[in-house]
Tab-separated table of C-alpha atoms and ligand atoms in Angstrom:
chain	number	residue	atom	x	y	z
S	1	UNK	CA	-79.039	212.250	103.046
S	2	UNK	CA	-78.636	211.873	99.323
S	3	UNK	CA	-81.413	210.006	97.608
S	4	UNK	CA	-79.127	208.693	94.875
S	5	UNK	CA	-82.077	208.396	92.480
S	6	UNK	CA	-81.427	208.030	88.761
S	7	UNK	CA	-83.634	207.839	85.676
S	8	UNK	CA	-85.701	204.735	84.996
S	9	UNK	CA	-83.912	201.883	83.217
S	10	UNK	CA	-84.838	201.890	79.528
S	11	UNK	CA	-83.447	200.201	76.470
S	12	UNK	CA	-79.841	200.365	77.650
S	13	UNK	CA	-77.136	197.771	77.262
S	14	UNK	CA	-76.635	195.290	80.092
S	15	UNK	CA	-73.401	197.059	81.027
S	16	UNK	CA	-75.108	200.474	81.172
S	17	UNK	CA	-77.973	198.995	83.150
S	18	UNK	CA	-75.560	197.305	85.534
S	19	UNK	CA	-73.615	200.525	86.140
S	20	UNK	CA	-76.780	202.502	86.676
S	21	UNK	CA	-78.304	199.898	88.971
S	22	UNK	CA	-75.080	199.517	90.926
S	23	UNK	CA	-74.910	203.258	91.445
S	24	UNK	CA	-78.526	203.374	92.527
S	25	UNK	CA	-78.150	200.408	94.823
S	26	UNK	CA	-75.026	201.758	96.495
S	27	UNK	CA	-76.330	205.312	96.873
S	28	UNK	CA	-79.904	204.380	97.550
S	29	UNK	CA	-81.348	201.805	99.886
S	30	UNK	CA	-78.051	200.424	101.124
S	31	UNK	CA	-76.639	203.914	101.639
S	32	UNK	CA	-79.733	204.781	103.644
S	33	UNK	CA	-78.870	202.029	106.068
S	34	UNK	CA	-75.097	202.265	106.057
S	35	UNK	CA	-74.171	205.885	105.377
S	36	UNK	CA	-73.376	206.606	109.012
S	37	UNK	CA	-72.227	203.124	109.930
S	38	UNK	CA	-68.660	202.123	110.319
S	39	UNK	CA	-68.606	199.086	108.113
S	40	UNK	CA	-69.545	200.256	104.595
S	41	UNK	CA	-67.749	198.922	101.537
S	42	UNK	CA	-65.130	201.683	101.610
S	43	UNK	CA	-64.534	201.189	105.301
S	44	UNK	CA	-63.874	197.522	104.632
S	45	UNK	CA	-61.168	198.477	102.195
S	46	UNK	CA	-62.703	196.456	99.387
S	47	UNK	CA	-61.619	197.445	95.855
S	48	UNK	CA	-64.304	199.054	93.670
S	49	UNK	CA	-66.318	196.720	91.432
S	50	UNK	CA	-65.129	196.366	87.855
S	51	UNK	CA	-67.424	195.585	84.969
S	52	UNK	CA	-66.538	192.421	83.028
S	53	UNK	CA	-68.146	189.250	81.696
S	54	UNK	CA	-68.436	187.703	85.158
S	55	UNK	CA	-69.734	190.959	86.601
S	56	UNK	CA	-72.317	191.145	83.807
S	57	UNK	CA	-73.521	187.674	84.724
S	58	UNK	CA	-73.666	188.704	88.350
S	59	UNK	CA	-75.573	191.831	87.374
S	60	UNK	CA	-78.431	189.719	86.032
S	61	UNK	CA	-78.713	187.939	89.379
S	62	UNK	CA	-78.327	191.247	91.213
S	63	UNK	CA	-81.049	192.773	89.061
S	64	UNK	CA	-83.428	189.952	90.016
S	65	UNK	CA	-82.543	190.399	93.675
S	66	UNK	CA	-83.113	194.133	93.470
S	67	UNK	CA	-86.484	193.529	91.871
S	68	UNK	CA	-87.363	191.333	94.816
S	69	UNK	CA	-86.160	194.056	97.235
S	70	UNK	CA	-88.219	196.619	95.342
S	71	UNK	CA	-91.300	194.420	95.439
S	72	UNK	CA	-90.754	193.918	99.151
S	73	UNK	CA	-90.530	197.669	99.654
S	74	UNK	CA	-93.783	198.106	97.757
S	75	UNK	CA	-95.484	195.553	99.968
S	76	UNK	CA	-93.993	197.213	103.047
S	77	UNK	CA	-95.245	200.636	101.970
S	78	UNK	CA	-98.686	199.218	101.156
S	79	UNK	CA	-98.883	197.669	104.610
S	80	UNK	CA	-97.822	201.061	105.978
S	81	UNK	CA	-100.741	202.734	104.153
S	82	UNK	CA	-103.205	200.283	105.664
S	83	UNK	CA	-101.624	200.723	109.112
S	84	UNK	CA	-101.682	204.507	108.763
S	85	UNK	CA	-105.368	204.532	107.944
S	86	UNK	CA	-106.119	202.368	110.963
S	87	UNK	CA	-103.960	204.467	113.280
S	88	UNK	CA	-105.374	207.766	111.975
S	89	UNK	CA	-108.827	206.520	112.956
S	90	UNK	CA	-107.549	205.549	116.374
S	91	UNK	CA	-105.953	208.886	117.238
S	92	UNK	CA	-102.277	207.956	117.135
S	93	UNK	CA	-99.666	210.137	118.799
S	94	UNK	CA	-98.261	213.136	116.951
S	95	UNK	CA	-94.952	211.441	116.392
S	96	UNK	CA	-96.522	208.259	115.102
S	97	UNK	CA	-98.890	210.221	112.914
S	98	UNK	CA	-95.957	212.115	111.427
S	99	UNK	CA	-94.293	208.824	110.636
S	100	UNK	CA	-97.494	207.600	108.993
S	101	UNK	CA	-97.583	210.641	106.728
S	102	UNK	CA	-94.092	209.877	105.533
S	103	UNK	CA	-94.993	206.265	104.982
S	104	UNK	CA	-97.959	207.390	102.887
S	105	UNK	CA	-95.470	209.282	100.711
S	106	UNK	CA	-93.562	206.039	100.426
S	107	UNK	CA	-96.725	204.205	99.406
S	108	UNK	CA	-97.588	206.842	96.808
S	109	UNK	CA	-94.102	206.710	95.368
S	110	UNK	CA	-94.356	202.956	95.181
S	111	UNK	CA	-97.376	203.291	92.862
S	112	UNK	CA	-95.057	204.077	89.948
S	113	UNK	CA	-92.566	201.583	88.605
S	114	UNK	CA	-89.637	203.988	88.848
S	115	UNK	CA	-90.684	204.902	92.391
S	116	UNK	CA	-89.922	201.589	93.997
S	117	UNK	CA	-86.447	202.577	95.027
S	118	UNK	CA	-87.759	206.000	96.058
S	119	UNK	CA	-90.319	204.109	98.162
S	120	UNK	CA	-87.527	202.129	99.787
S	121	UNK	CA	-85.737	205.365	100.633
S	122	UNK	CA	-88.858	207.026	101.989
S	123	UNK	CA	-89.732	203.909	103.948
S	124	UNK	CA	-86.287	203.966	105.530
S	125	UNK	CA	-86.886	207.598	106.503
S	126	UNK	CA	-90.347	206.904	107.847
S	127	UNK	CA	-89.824	203.667	109.706
S	128	UNK	CA	-91.709	200.410	109.664
S	129	UNK	CA	-95.379	199.727	109.414
S	130	UNK	CA	-95.659	199.255	113.168
S	131	UNK	CA	-95.177	202.970	113.800
S	132	UNK	CA	-91.694	202.433	115.222
S	133	UNK	CA	-88.220	203.422	114.066
S	134	UNK	CA	-89.346	206.880	112.943
S	135	UNK	CA	-86.706	209.488	112.200
S	136	UNK	CA	-86.549	211.849	115.186
S	137	UNK	CA	-87.085	215.234	113.559
S	138	UNK	CA	-86.608	218.447	115.543
S	139	UNK	CA	-90.371	218.715	116.059
S	140	UNK	CA	-90.668	215.141	117.295
S	141	UNK	CA	-87.593	215.593	119.489
S	142	UNK	CA	-89.159	218.649	121.125
S	143	UNK	CA	-92.365	216.726	121.816
S	144	UNK	CA	-90.419	213.745	123.144
S	145	UNK	CA	-88.135	215.792	125.400
S	146	UNK	CA	-91.103	217.607	126.899
S	147	UNK	CA	-92.343	214.200	128.042
S	148	UNK	CA	-89.157	212.871	129.631
S	149	UNK	CA	-86.920	213.865	132.507
S	150	UNK	CA	-84.187	211.196	132.256
S	151	UNK	CA	-82.064	210.134	129.301
S	152	UNK	CA	-79.833	207.073	129.530
S	153	UNK	CA	-76.972	206.875	127.059
S	154	UNK	CA	-74.793	204.040	125.933
S	155	UNK	CA	-71.212	205.312	125.508
S	156	UNK	CA	-69.143	203.460	122.834
S	157	UNK	CA	-70.567	204.268	119.413
S	158	UNK	CA	-72.992	206.836	120.836
S	159	UNK	CA	-70.911	209.462	122.656
S	160	UNK	CA	-67.521	208.467	121.315
S	161	UNK	CA	-65.548	206.013	119.224
S	162	UNK	CA	-62.342	205.078	120.989
S	163	UNK	CA	-60.896	208.359	122.236
S	164	UNK	CA	-62.780	210.592	119.787
S	165	UNK	CA	-66.105	212.217	120.667
S	166	UNK	CA	-68.904	211.913	118.097
S	167	UNK	CA	-69.098	215.386	116.509
S	168	UNK	CA	-71.801	217.498	118.154
S	169	UNK	CA	-72.453	214.948	120.898
S	170	UNK	CA	-70.839	216.975	123.731
S	171	UNK	CA	-72.877	220.033	122.731
S	172	UNK	CA	-76.085	217.983	122.699
S	173	UNK	CA	-75.468	216.662	126.210
S	174	UNK	CA	-74.494	220.095	127.479
S	175	UNK	CA	-77.789	221.442	126.117
S	176	UNK	CA	-79.721	218.604	127.754
S	177	UNK	CA	-78.094	219.357	131.103
S	178	UNK	CA	-78.953	223.053	130.653
S	179	UNK	CA	-82.598	222.020	130.145
S	180	UNK	CA	-82.543	220.256	133.490
S	181	UNK	CA	-82.602	216.713	132.111
S	182	UNK	CA	-81.056	214.013	134.253
S	183	UNK	CA	-78.443	211.991	132.374
S	184	UNK	CA	-77.162	208.481	133.006
S	185	UNK	CA	-74.527	206.480	131.192
S	186	UNK	CA	-74.992	202.733	130.870
S	187	UNK	CA	-72.074	200.935	129.307
S	188	UNK	CA	-71.273	197.258	128.887
S	189	UNK	CA	-67.586	198.086	128.733
S	190	UNK	CA	-65.894	196.770	131.880
S	191	UNK	CA	-62.470	198.252	131.210
S	192	UNK	CA	-62.984	201.388	133.320
S	193	UNK	CA	-64.173	202.239	136.808
S	194	UNK	CA	-66.996	204.716	137.390
S	195	UNK	CA	-64.461	207.388	138.250
S	196	UNK	CA	-62.425	206.686	135.095
S	197	UNK	CA	-65.572	206.993	132.944
S	198	UNK	CA	-66.482	210.247	134.674
S	199	UNK	CA	-63.007	211.579	133.902
S	200	UNK	CA	-63.341	210.538	130.227
S	201	UNK	CA	-66.762	212.197	129.984
S	202	UNK	CA	-65.330	215.464	131.262
S	203	UNK	CA	-62.178	215.155	129.119
S	204	UNK	CA	-64.216	214.769	125.926
S	205	UNK	CA	-66.507	217.665	126.819
S	206	UNK	CA	-69.610	215.851	128.107
S	207	UNK	CA	-69.464	217.471	131.554
S	208	UNK	CA	-70.713	215.788	134.700
S	209	UNK	CA	-69.851	215.926	138.370
S	210	UNK	CA	-66.250	216.066	139.575
S	211	UNK	CA	-64.772	215.424	142.987
S	212	UNK	CA	-66.175	212.873	145.452
S	213	UNK	CA	-69.431	212.517	143.469
S	214	UNK	CA	-67.664	211.807	140.192
S	215	UNK	CA	-68.990	208.689	138.551
S	216	UNK	CA	-72.454	208.894	140.101
S	217	UNK	CA	-73.961	209.125	136.605
S	218	UNK	CA	-72.046	206.086	135.303
S	219	UNK	CA	-73.320	202.519	135.403
S	220	UNK	CA	-70.605	200.395	133.854
S	221	UNK	CA	-70.511	196.623	134.037
S	222	UNK	CA	-67.455	196.661	136.297
S	223	UNK	CA	-69.402	198.613	138.931
S	224	UNK	CA	-72.650	196.672	138.442
S	225	UNK	CA	-70.850	193.311	138.560
S	226	UNK	CA	-69.494	194.373	141.950
S	227	UNK	CA	-73.051	195.145	143.112
S	228	UNK	CA	-74.183	191.720	141.890
S	229	UNK	CA	-71.410	189.865	143.689
S	230	UNK	CA	-72.046	191.857	146.854
S	231	UNK	CA	-75.606	190.508	146.780
S	232	UNK	CA	-74.763	186.927	145.800
S	233	UNK	CA	-71.779	186.528	148.119
S	234	UNK	CA	-73.329	188.271	151.115
S	235	UNK	CA	-72.421	186.377	154.244
S	236	UNK	CA	-69.463	184.584	152.698
S	237	UNK	CA	-66.345	185.102	154.839
S	238	UNK	CA	-63.559	186.821	152.833
S	239	UNK	CA	-65.023	186.094	149.369
S	240	UNK	CA	-62.607	185.881	146.479
S	241	UNK	CA	-63.095	185.962	142.692
S	242	UNK	CA	-60.984	184.651	139.847
S	243	UNK	CA	-61.095	187.573	137.395
S	244	UNK	CA	-60.606	187.326	133.673
S	245	UNK	CA	-60.566	191.054	133.246
S	246	UNK	CA	-58.588	194.207	133.864
S	247	UNK	CA	-57.533	196.330	136.802
S	248	UNK	CA	-60.727	198.409	136.669
S	249	UNK	CA	-62.965	195.376	137.123
S	250	UNK	CA	-60.810	194.165	140.013
S	251	UNK	CA	-60.853	197.627	141.610
S	252	UNK	CA	-64.669	197.781	141.582
S	253	UNK	CA	-64.914	194.250	143.047
S	254	UNK	CA	-62.413	195.002	145.773
S	255	UNK	CA	-64.315	198.202	146.634
S	256	UNK	CA	-67.237	195.994	147.761
S	257	UNK	CA	-65.022	193.565	149.642
S	258	UNK	CA	-64.396	190.863	147.025
S	259	UNK	CA	-60.687	190.028	146.734
S	260	UNK	CA	-59.464	189.346	143.198
S	261	UNK	CA	-56.930	186.921	141.750
S	262	UNK	CA	-55.856	186.231	138.187
S	263	UNK	CA	-55.616	189.775	136.763
S	264	UNK	CA	-52.811	190.251	134.239
S	265	UNK	CA	-50.862	187.897	131.943
S	266	UNK	CA	-50.932	184.194	132.764
S	267	UNK	CA	-48.999	182.074	130.234
S	268	UNK	CA	-49.056	178.287	130.074
S	269	UNK	CA	-46.952	176.633	132.763
S	270	UNK	CA	-45.271	173.245	132.270
S	271	UNK	CA	-44.803	170.953	129.328
S	272	UNK	CA	-48.278	169.639	128.698
S	273	UNK	CA	-51.881	169.097	129.850
S	274	UNK	CA	-50.946	167.216	133.038
S	275	UNK	CA	-48.686	169.989	134.282
S	276	UNK	CA	-51.243	172.625	133.233
S	277	UNK	CA	-53.718	170.944	135.570
S	278	UNK	CA	-51.148	170.858	138.370
S	279	UNK	CA	-50.884	174.643	138.559
S	280	UNK	CA	-51.973	175.699	142.076
S	281	UNK	CA	-55.402	177.251	142.655
S	282	UNK	CA	-56.241	179.969	145.180
S	283	UNK	CA	-58.437	178.901	148.110
S	284	UNK	CA	-61.882	180.400	148.801
S	285	UNK	CA	-62.626	181.461	145.216
S	286	UNK	CA	-66.420	181.833	145.129
S	287	UNK	CA	-66.840	183.250	141.635
S	288	UNK	CA	-65.264	183.359	138.190
S	289	UNK	CA	-65.852	186.770	136.629
S	290	UNK	CA	-65.317	187.237	132.888
S	291	UNK	CA	-64.903	190.784	131.575
S	292	UNK	CA	-62.816	192.439	128.908
S	293	UNK	CA	-59.426	190.772	129.294
S	294	UNK	CA	-56.678	191.563	126.759
S	295	UNK	CA	-54.549	188.931	128.536
S	296	UNK	CA	-57.089	186.138	128.047
S	297	UNK	CA	-55.162	182.888	127.566
S	298	UNK	CA	-55.551	179.124	127.411
S	299	UNK	CA	-54.024	178.860	130.877
S	300	UNK	CA	-56.681	181.220	132.257
S	301	UNK	CA	-59.398	179.217	130.541
S	302	UNK	CA	-58.172	175.998	132.155
S	303	UNK	CA	-58.002	177.643	135.587
S	304	UNK	CA	-61.465	179.148	135.222
S	305	UNK	CA	-62.943	175.726	134.490
S	306	UNK	CA	-61.136	174.184	137.459
S	307	UNK	CA	-62.568	176.861	139.791
S	308	UNK	CA	-66.026	176.348	138.305
S	309	UNK	CA	-65.847	172.635	139.087
S	310	UNK	CA	-65.789	173.545	142.766
S	311	UNK	CA	-69.222	173.455	144.474
S	312	UNK	CA	-71.066	176.767	144.619
S	313	UNK	CA	-68.633	178.715	142.441
S	314	UNK	CA	-70.522	181.375	140.420
S	315	UNK	CA	-69.889	182.144	136.757
S	316	UNK	CA	-70.534	185.819	135.974
S	317	UNK	CA	-70.034	187.605	132.644
S	318	UNK	CA	-69.966	191.389	132.443
S	319	UNK	CA	-71.608	191.432	128.995
S	320	UNK	CA	-72.054	189.500	125.753
S	321	UNK	CA	-71.017	192.153	123.205
S	322	UNK	CA	-69.341	190.406	120.315
S	323	UNK	CA	-67.496	193.505	119.092
S	324	UNK	CA	-66.115	196.741	120.503
S	325	UNK	CA	-66.245	199.520	117.865
S	326	UNK	CA	-63.244	201.811	117.447
S	327	UNK	CA	-62.504	204.785	115.202
S	328	UNK	CA	-62.862	204.608	111.408
S	329	UNK	CA	-65.106	201.574	111.368
S	330	UNK	CA	-62.561	199.284	113.001
S	331	UNK	CA	-63.450	196.978	115.873
S	332	UNK	CA	-61.945	194.424	118.220
S	333	UNK	CA	-63.416	191.208	119.614
S	334	UNK	CA	-65.727	191.897	122.519
S	335	UNK	CA	-66.179	190.325	125.929
S	336	UNK	CA	-68.938	188.023	124.696
S	337	UNK	CA	-66.312	186.009	122.819
S	338	UNK	CA	-64.480	185.321	126.086
S	339	UNK	CA	-67.645	184.520	128.051
S	340	UNK	CA	-68.692	182.021	125.394
S	341	UNK	CA	-65.287	180.327	125.588
S	342	UNK	CA	-65.619	179.821	129.344
S	343	UNK	CA	-69.248	178.703	129.053
S	344	UNK	CA	-68.289	176.143	126.430
S	345	UNK	CA	-65.382	174.772	128.411
S	346	UNK	CA	-67.243	174.688	131.737
S	347	UNK	CA	-70.570	173.572	130.239
S	348	UNK	CA	-72.207	176.254	132.363
S	349	UNK	CA	-74.245	179.326	131.544
S	350	UNK	CA	-72.981	182.612	132.919
S	351	UNK	CA	-75.055	185.195	134.786
S	352	UNK	CA	-74.831	188.255	132.540
S	353	UNK	CA	-74.769	191.713	134.110
S	354	UNK	CA	-74.753	194.097	131.134
S	355	UNK	CA	-77.382	195.091	128.579
S	356	UNK	CA	-79.825	193.669	127.642
S	357	UNK	CA	-79.955	192.052	131.115
S	358	UNK	CA	-82.434	193.818	133.357
S	359	UNK	CA	-79.986	193.767	136.273
S	360	UNK	CA	-78.019	196.774	134.996
S	361	UNK	CA	-81.238	198.764	134.600
S	362	UNK	CA	-82.269	197.803	138.122
S	363	UNK	CA	-78.952	199.250	139.352
S	364	UNK	CA	-79.792	202.557	137.657
S	365	UNK	CA	-83.384	202.477	138.815
S	366	UNK	CA	-82.383	201.856	142.413
S	367	UNK	CA	-80.047	204.857	142.500
S	368	UNK	CA	-82.095	207.216	140.277
S	369	UNK	CA	-85.649	206.237	141.206
S	370	UNK	CA	-86.566	206.100	137.529
S	371	UNK	CA	-90.061	206.413	136.106
S	372	UNK	CA	-89.778	204.281	132.936
S	373	UNK	CA	-92.527	206.230	131.194
S	374	UNK	CA	-90.454	209.412	131.450
S	375	UNK	CA	-87.140	207.841	130.506
S	376	UNK	CA	-85.406	207.404	127.148
S	377	UNK	CA	-82.675	204.905	126.293
S	378	UNK	CA	-80.264	206.005	123.547
S	379	UNK	CA	-77.946	203.429	122.004
S	380	UNK	CA	-76.228	202.190	118.876
S	381	UNK	CA	-76.975	198.463	119.226
S	382	UNK	CA	-80.329	196.819	118.711
S	383	UNK	CA	-79.458	193.637	120.596
S	384	UNK	CA	-78.282	195.401	123.762
S	385	UNK	CA	-79.321	199.063	124.131
S	386	UNK	CA	-82.621	198.975	122.285
S	387	UNK	CA	-83.631	195.558	123.606
S	388	UNK	CA	-82.941	196.727	127.170
S	389	UNK	CA	-85.080	199.822	126.640
S	390	UNK	CA	-87.947	197.840	125.138
S	391	UNK	CA	-87.783	195.200	127.871
S	392	UNK	CA	-87.801	197.795	130.640
S	393	UNK	CA	-90.620	199.909	129.178
S	394	UNK	CA	-88.480	202.888	128.127
S	395	UNK	CA	-88.722	204.879	124.947
S	396	UNK	CA	-85.811	204.157	122.670
S	397	UNK	CA	-83.639	206.034	120.191
S	398	UNK	CA	-81.175	204.289	117.875
S	399	UNK	CA	-78.213	206.372	116.750
S	400	UNK	CA	-76.485	205.332	113.545
S	401	UNK	CA	-72.969	206.263	114.693
S	402	UNK	CA	-72.137	202.791	115.959
S	403	UNK	CA	-72.887	199.158	115.277
S	404	UNK	CA	-76.515	198.725	114.098
S	405	UNK	CA	-77.959	200.056	110.846
S	406	UNK	CA	-81.412	200.751	109.441
S	407	UNK	CA	-81.044	197.592	107.391
S	408	UNK	CA	-80.744	195.662	110.680
S	409	UNK	CA	-83.917	197.359	111.916
S	410	UNK	CA	-85.816	196.476	108.763
S	411	UNK	CA	-84.595	192.896	108.997
S	412	UNK	CA	-85.888	192.688	112.575
S	413	UNK	CA	-89.229	194.231	111.648
S	414	UNK	CA	-89.734	191.718	108.878
S	415	UNK	CA	-88.501	188.750	110.901
S	416	UNK	CA	-90.876	186.020	112.049
S	417	UNK	CA	-88.827	185.730	115.258
S	418	UNK	CA	-90.584	187.474	118.135
S	419	UNK	CA	-87.345	188.208	119.978
S	420	UNK	CA	-86.016	190.024	116.894
S	421	UNK	CA	-89.212	191.982	116.493
S	422	UNK	CA	-88.554	193.447	119.945
S	423	UNK	CA	-85.242	194.879	118.754
S	424	UNK	CA	-86.784	197.872	117.002
S	425	UNK	CA	-86.399	201.416	118.378
S	426	UNK	CA	-89.156	203.999	118.615
S	427	UNK	CA	-86.971	206.592	116.877
S	428	UNK	CA	-83.648	206.858	115.115
S	429	UNK	CA	-81.133	209.658	114.489
S	430	UNK	CA	-78.010	209.824	112.383
S	431	UNK	CA	-76.198	211.080	115.478
S	432	UNK	CA	-77.244	212.383	118.874
S	433	UNK	CA	-76.100	215.755	117.557
S	434	UNK	CA	-79.476	215.670	115.742
S	435	UNK	CA	-81.050	216.551	119.107
S	436	UNK	CA	-79.404	219.994	119.032
S	437	UNK	CA	-81.999	221.823	116.864
S	438	UNK	CA	-84.764	220.743	119.230
S	439	UNK	CA	-82.764	222.013	122.209
S	440	UNK	CA	-81.816	225.332	120.665
S	441	UNK	CA	-85.372	226.350	119.791
P	1	MG	MG1	-72.416	200.996	121.980
């Protein structure tokens, strides 16, 4: 990672200072948090900044803001120094102690005026002052892997983006399998069955069982939603669900005996609201299930609300992800957008199956017999993967190949909101390929 450090600002013109500061800002602290993320300035297609009178005026404001950021970094590093001293006296773990050493470097760098941005960079490398979000070096990875026997991976943004594997990720998982580690794949994406995910894992080089046992490592929300409905609708004669979702979700539900209606396009019928409400409903619908549905429509929304007005009808959402990342930093609207629409219209809250809900972890735990203390959760989102891991007592690794950035972590660490403070990983890596050196030693 490039530090992007430049010489200290001296008696330069405002334009020179602006250009220097802009370069430092882009290549420094912000680059530390966004270099591996999909949504940097270039990825957004924004034109490069041009210096001019308005830009010069903005530079003054930006300079003040950067000074505040620098001061904040200094305070952060100083808190880190105090925390490191306390932890050193208390016999902190090797990994935490390593992080403390790096934060001490950050604090020392902060002691000089020119070192404030260097301190911000070092602090980003070292993690926060709570001993969490430490870069997972090869040495730390070796120590961590010696302590765990199960690794749970999110898929989108961790193993692959769209149909492209993250470089080095297949090799890392192959090496983990060779070391005898048990792997599990927990995904909020409901657009594939377990078997389809197993086939994609093998196609992209991640290995895994084939044949009748294919899919045993995969815990997608389509499969886990089926398990949930099997529990909730037990005893109901011929249960049926209205599904705002795809064929995969319907296939998993039908595999546990829940018949599905509503899959596929459903355009508006009739001339206006009265005729929309006259469209016939299926009998015996006991649940409305909302997953990823590219055919989501106003007609489906109206029907879902009408089913939910019937006594005892469940509202279940596969997940609340707001975005689904694709290749090259692009994304599409996620299932959470559709769940929210139904919740708003029905004035009901959905039961959510996917991360960070504990239900999906319970599904894994039931089939794997997991010991949380010897399990690691690896993900690219703080509000789903990392929060699930923290809530369930797992160790957590954030990978920067997907949605969340180090800036998001820092924001959570500095937040006064307790729920945000939970969304901080123990470790972070640029990519899960960073595990390879520890596995090749
Ligand atoms: Mg993800």
